[in-house]
PDB file of C-alpha atoms in Angstrom:
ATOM      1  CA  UNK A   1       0.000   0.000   0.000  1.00  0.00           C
ATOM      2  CA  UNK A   2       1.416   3.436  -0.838  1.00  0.00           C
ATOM      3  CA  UNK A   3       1.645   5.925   1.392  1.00  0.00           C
ATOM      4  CA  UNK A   4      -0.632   8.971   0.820  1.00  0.00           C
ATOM      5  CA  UNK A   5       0.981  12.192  -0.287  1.00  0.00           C
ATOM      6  CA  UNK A   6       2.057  14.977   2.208  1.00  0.00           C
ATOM      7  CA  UNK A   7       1.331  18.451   1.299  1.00  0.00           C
ATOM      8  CA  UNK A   8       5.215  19.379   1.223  1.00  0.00           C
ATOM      9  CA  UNK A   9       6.646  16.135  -0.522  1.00  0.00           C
ATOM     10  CA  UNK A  10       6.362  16.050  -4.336  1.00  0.00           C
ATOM     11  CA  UNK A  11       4.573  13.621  -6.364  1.00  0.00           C
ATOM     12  CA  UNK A  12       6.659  10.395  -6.549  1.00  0.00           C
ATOM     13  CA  UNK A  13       5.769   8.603  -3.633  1.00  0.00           C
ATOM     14  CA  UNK A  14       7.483   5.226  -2.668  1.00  0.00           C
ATOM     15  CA  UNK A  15       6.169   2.602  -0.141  1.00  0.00           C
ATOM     16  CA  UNK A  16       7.521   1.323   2.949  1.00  0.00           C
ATOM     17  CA  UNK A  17       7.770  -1.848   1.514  1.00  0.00           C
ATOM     18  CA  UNK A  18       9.745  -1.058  -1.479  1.00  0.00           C
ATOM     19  CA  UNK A  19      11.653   1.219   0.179  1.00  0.00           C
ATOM     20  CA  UNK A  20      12.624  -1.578   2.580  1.00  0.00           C
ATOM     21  CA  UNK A  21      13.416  -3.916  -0.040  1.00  0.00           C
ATOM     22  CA  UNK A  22      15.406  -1.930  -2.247  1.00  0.00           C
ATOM     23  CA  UNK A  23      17.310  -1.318   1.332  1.00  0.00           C
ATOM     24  CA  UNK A  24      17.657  -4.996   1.714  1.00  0.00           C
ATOM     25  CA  UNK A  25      18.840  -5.137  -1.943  1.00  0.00           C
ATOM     26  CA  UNK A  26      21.656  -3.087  -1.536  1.00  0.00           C
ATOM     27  CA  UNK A  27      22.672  -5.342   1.626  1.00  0.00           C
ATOM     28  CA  UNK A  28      22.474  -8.147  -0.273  1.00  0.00           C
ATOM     29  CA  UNK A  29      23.785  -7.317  -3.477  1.00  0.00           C
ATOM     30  CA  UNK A  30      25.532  -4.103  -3.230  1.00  0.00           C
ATOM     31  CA  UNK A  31      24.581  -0.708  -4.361  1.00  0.00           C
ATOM     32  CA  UNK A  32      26.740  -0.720  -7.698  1.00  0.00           C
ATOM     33  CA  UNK A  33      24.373  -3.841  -8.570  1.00  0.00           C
ATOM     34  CA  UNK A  34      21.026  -2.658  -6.785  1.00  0.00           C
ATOM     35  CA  UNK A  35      21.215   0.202  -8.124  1.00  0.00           C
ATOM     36  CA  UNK A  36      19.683   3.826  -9.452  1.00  0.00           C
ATOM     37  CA  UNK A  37      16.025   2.486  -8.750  1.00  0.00           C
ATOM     38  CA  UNK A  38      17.069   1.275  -5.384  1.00  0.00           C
ATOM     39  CA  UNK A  39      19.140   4.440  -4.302  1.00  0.00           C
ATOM     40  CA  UNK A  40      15.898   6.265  -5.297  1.00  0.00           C
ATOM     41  CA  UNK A  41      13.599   4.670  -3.122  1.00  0.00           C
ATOM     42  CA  UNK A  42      15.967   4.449  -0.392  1.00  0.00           C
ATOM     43  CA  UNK A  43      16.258   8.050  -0.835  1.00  0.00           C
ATOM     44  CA  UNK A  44      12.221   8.880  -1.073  1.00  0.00           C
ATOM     45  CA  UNK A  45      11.987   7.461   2.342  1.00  0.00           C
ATOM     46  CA  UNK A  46      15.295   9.150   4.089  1.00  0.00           C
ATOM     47  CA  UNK A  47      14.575  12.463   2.778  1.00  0.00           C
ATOM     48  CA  UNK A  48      10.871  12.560   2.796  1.00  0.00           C
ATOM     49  CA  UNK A  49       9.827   9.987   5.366  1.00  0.00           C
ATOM     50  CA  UNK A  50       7.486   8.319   3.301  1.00  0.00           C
ATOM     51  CA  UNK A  51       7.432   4.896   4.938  1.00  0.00           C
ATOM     52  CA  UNK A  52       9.499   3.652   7.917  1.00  0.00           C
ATOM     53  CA  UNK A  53      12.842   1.893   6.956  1.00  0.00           C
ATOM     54  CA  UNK A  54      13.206  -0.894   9.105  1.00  0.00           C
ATOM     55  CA  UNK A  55      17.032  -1.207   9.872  1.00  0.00           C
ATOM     56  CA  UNK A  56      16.851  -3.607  12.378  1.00  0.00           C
ATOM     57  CA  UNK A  57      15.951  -6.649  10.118  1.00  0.00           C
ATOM     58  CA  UNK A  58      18.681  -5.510   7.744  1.00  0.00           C
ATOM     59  CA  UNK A  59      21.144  -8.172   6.944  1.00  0.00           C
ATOM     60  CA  UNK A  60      23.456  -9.336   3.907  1.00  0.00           C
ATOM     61  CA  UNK A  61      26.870  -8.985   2.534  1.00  0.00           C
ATOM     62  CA  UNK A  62      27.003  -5.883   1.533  1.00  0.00           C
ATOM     63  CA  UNK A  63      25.129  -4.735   5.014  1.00  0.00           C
ATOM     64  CA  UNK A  64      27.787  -1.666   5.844  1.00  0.00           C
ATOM     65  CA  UNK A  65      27.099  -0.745   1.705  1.00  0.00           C
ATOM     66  CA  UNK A  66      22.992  -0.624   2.972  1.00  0.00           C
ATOM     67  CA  UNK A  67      24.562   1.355   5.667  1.00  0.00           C
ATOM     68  CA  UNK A  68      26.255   3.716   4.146  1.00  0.00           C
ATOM     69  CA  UNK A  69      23.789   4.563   2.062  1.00  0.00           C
ATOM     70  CA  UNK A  70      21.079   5.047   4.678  1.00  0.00           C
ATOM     71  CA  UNK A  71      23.662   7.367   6.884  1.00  0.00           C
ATOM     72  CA  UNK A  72      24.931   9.361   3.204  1.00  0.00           C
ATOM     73  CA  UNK A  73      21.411   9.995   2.710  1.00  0.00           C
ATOM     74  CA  UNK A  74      20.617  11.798   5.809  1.00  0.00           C
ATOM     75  CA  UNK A  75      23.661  14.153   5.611  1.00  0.00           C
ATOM     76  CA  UNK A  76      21.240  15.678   3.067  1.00  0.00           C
ATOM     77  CA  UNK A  77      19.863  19.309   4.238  1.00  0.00           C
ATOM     78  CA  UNK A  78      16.019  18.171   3.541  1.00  0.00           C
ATOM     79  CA  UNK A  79      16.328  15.346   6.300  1.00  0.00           C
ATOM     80  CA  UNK A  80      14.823  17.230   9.494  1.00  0.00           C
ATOM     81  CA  UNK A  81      17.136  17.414  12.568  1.00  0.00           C
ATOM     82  CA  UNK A  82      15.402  14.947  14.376  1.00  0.00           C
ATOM     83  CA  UNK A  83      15.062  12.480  11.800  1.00  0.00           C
ATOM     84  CA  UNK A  84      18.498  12.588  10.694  1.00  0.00           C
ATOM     85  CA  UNK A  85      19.566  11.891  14.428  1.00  0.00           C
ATOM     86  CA  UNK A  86      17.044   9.153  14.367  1.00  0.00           C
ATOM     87  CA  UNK A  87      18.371   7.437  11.830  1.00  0.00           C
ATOM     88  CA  UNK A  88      22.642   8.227  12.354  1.00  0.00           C
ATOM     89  CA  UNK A  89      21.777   6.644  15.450  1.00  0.00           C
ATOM     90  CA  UNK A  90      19.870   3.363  13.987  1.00  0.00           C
ATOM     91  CA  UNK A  91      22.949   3.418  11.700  1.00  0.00           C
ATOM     92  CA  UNK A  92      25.456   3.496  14.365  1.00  0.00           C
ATOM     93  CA  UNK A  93      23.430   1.107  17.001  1.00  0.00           C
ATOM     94  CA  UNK A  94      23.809  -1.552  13.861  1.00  0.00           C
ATOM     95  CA  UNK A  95      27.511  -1.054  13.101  1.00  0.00           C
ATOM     96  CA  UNK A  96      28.336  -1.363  16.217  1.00  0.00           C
ATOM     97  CA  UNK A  97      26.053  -4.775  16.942  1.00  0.00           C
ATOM     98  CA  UNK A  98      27.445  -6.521  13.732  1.00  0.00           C
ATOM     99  CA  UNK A  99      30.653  -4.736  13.189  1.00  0.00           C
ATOM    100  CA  UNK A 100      30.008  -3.503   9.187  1.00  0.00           C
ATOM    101  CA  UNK A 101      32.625  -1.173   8.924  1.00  0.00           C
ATOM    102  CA  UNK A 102      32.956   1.984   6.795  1.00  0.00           C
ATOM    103  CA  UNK A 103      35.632   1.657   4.810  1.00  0.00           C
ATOM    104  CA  UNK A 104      33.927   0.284   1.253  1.00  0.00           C
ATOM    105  CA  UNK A 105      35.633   1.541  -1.542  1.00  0.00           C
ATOM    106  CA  UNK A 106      32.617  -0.255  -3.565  1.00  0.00           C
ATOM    107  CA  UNK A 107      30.580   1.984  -2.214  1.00  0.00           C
ATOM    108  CA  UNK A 108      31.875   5.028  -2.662  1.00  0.00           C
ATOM    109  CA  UNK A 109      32.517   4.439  -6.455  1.00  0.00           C
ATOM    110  CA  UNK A 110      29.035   3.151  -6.518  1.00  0.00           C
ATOM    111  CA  UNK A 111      27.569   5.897  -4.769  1.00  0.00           C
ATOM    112  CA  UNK A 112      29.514   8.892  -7.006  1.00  0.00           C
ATOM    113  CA  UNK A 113      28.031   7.157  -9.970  1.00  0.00           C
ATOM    114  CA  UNK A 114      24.542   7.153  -8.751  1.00  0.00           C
ATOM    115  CA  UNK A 115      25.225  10.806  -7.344  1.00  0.00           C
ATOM    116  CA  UNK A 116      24.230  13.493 -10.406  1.00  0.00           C
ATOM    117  CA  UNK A 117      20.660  11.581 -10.766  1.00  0.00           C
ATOM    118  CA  UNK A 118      20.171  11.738  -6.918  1.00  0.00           C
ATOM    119  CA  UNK A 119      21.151  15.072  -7.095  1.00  0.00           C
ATOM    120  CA  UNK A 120      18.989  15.950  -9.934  1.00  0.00           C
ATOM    121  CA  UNK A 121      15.664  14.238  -7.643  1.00  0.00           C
ATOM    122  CA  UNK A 122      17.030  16.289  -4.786  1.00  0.00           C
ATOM    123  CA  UNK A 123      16.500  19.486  -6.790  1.00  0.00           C
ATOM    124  CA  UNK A 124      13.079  18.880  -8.255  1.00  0.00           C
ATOM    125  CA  UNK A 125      11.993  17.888  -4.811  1.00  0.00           C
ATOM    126  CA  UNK A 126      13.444  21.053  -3.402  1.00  0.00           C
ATOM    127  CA  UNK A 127      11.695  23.126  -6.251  1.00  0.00           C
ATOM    128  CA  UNK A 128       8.427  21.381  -5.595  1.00  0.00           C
ATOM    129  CA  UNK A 129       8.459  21.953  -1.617  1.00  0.00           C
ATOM    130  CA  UNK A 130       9.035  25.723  -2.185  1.00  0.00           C
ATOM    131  CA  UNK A 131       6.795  26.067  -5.450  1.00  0.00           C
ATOM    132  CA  UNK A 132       3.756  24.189  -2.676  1.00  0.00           C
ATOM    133  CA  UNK A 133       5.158  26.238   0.391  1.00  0.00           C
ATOM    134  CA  UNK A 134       4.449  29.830  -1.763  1.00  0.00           C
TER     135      UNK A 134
END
C-alpha cells in the first residue's frame, strides 16, 4: 500500500515496503548492482519519510554498503534534525552490533556514480516543496 501524499513532498511517492526492499537489496547485493532504482527509493523514504525503513531486520553482505547509504542519505539538508539523528543513530546502534565497517571503496565508487541523478531528484523535490510552500 502506498503511502498517501504529504502536502510538502512532491509527487513520486514510494512505499515502505519497497523502500525496505530496495534497502535490503543493496545489503544483499551491493549498491553498484542494486542500483539507481534502489538508491531512489531508499532516498524517497530518508529524505521525505514516506514509509518507515526498518534497519533492524537488515542483513546481507554488503550490510555496511545498505549502511552507508542510509547514513549518506541523511547528511542531506532536507532530512529534518530529528530524523536525521534518528536514523545516524539506527545506523550506528547496527555497526556497532554486527561490526560492518565503513571503509567500502565499492561503495563510494558506486555511490559517485549514482550521485548526479540523486542530485537531480534532490533538486526537483526542493523546487516542488518551495513552489507548494508559496
Amino acid at each position: 500500500m502506498a503511502t498517501t501524499e504529504p502536502s510538502n513532498s512532491p509527487a513520486a511517492v514510494v512505499d515502505a515496503g519497497d523502500a525496505n526492499a530496495a534497502l535490503a537489496r543493496v545489503a544483499q547485493q551491493g549498491l553498484s548492482t542494486a542500483g539507481l532504482e534502489a538508491a531512489r527509493a531508499v532516498a524517497l523514504a530518508v529524505w521525505h519519510e514516506q514509509g518507515r525503513l526498518d534497519l533492524h531486520e537488515l542483513a546481507g553482505p554488503q550490510l555496511s554498503e545498505a549502511l552507508s547509504l542510509v547514513e549518506r542519505l541523511s547528511l542531506y539538508n532536507v532530512v529534518p534534525q530529528a530524523r536525521k539523528q534518528e536514523l545516524l543513530g539506527q545506523v550506528r546502534r547496527l555497526r556497532a552490533a554486527t561490526g560492518a565497517g565503513l571503509g567500502v571503496l565499492g561503495f563510494e565508487a558506486a555511490y559517485r556514480k549514482l550521485l548526479p541523478e540523486l542530485q537531480t531528484l534532490q533538486t526537483q523535490l526542493d523546487t516542488v516543496k518551495h513552489t507548494r510552500a508559496a
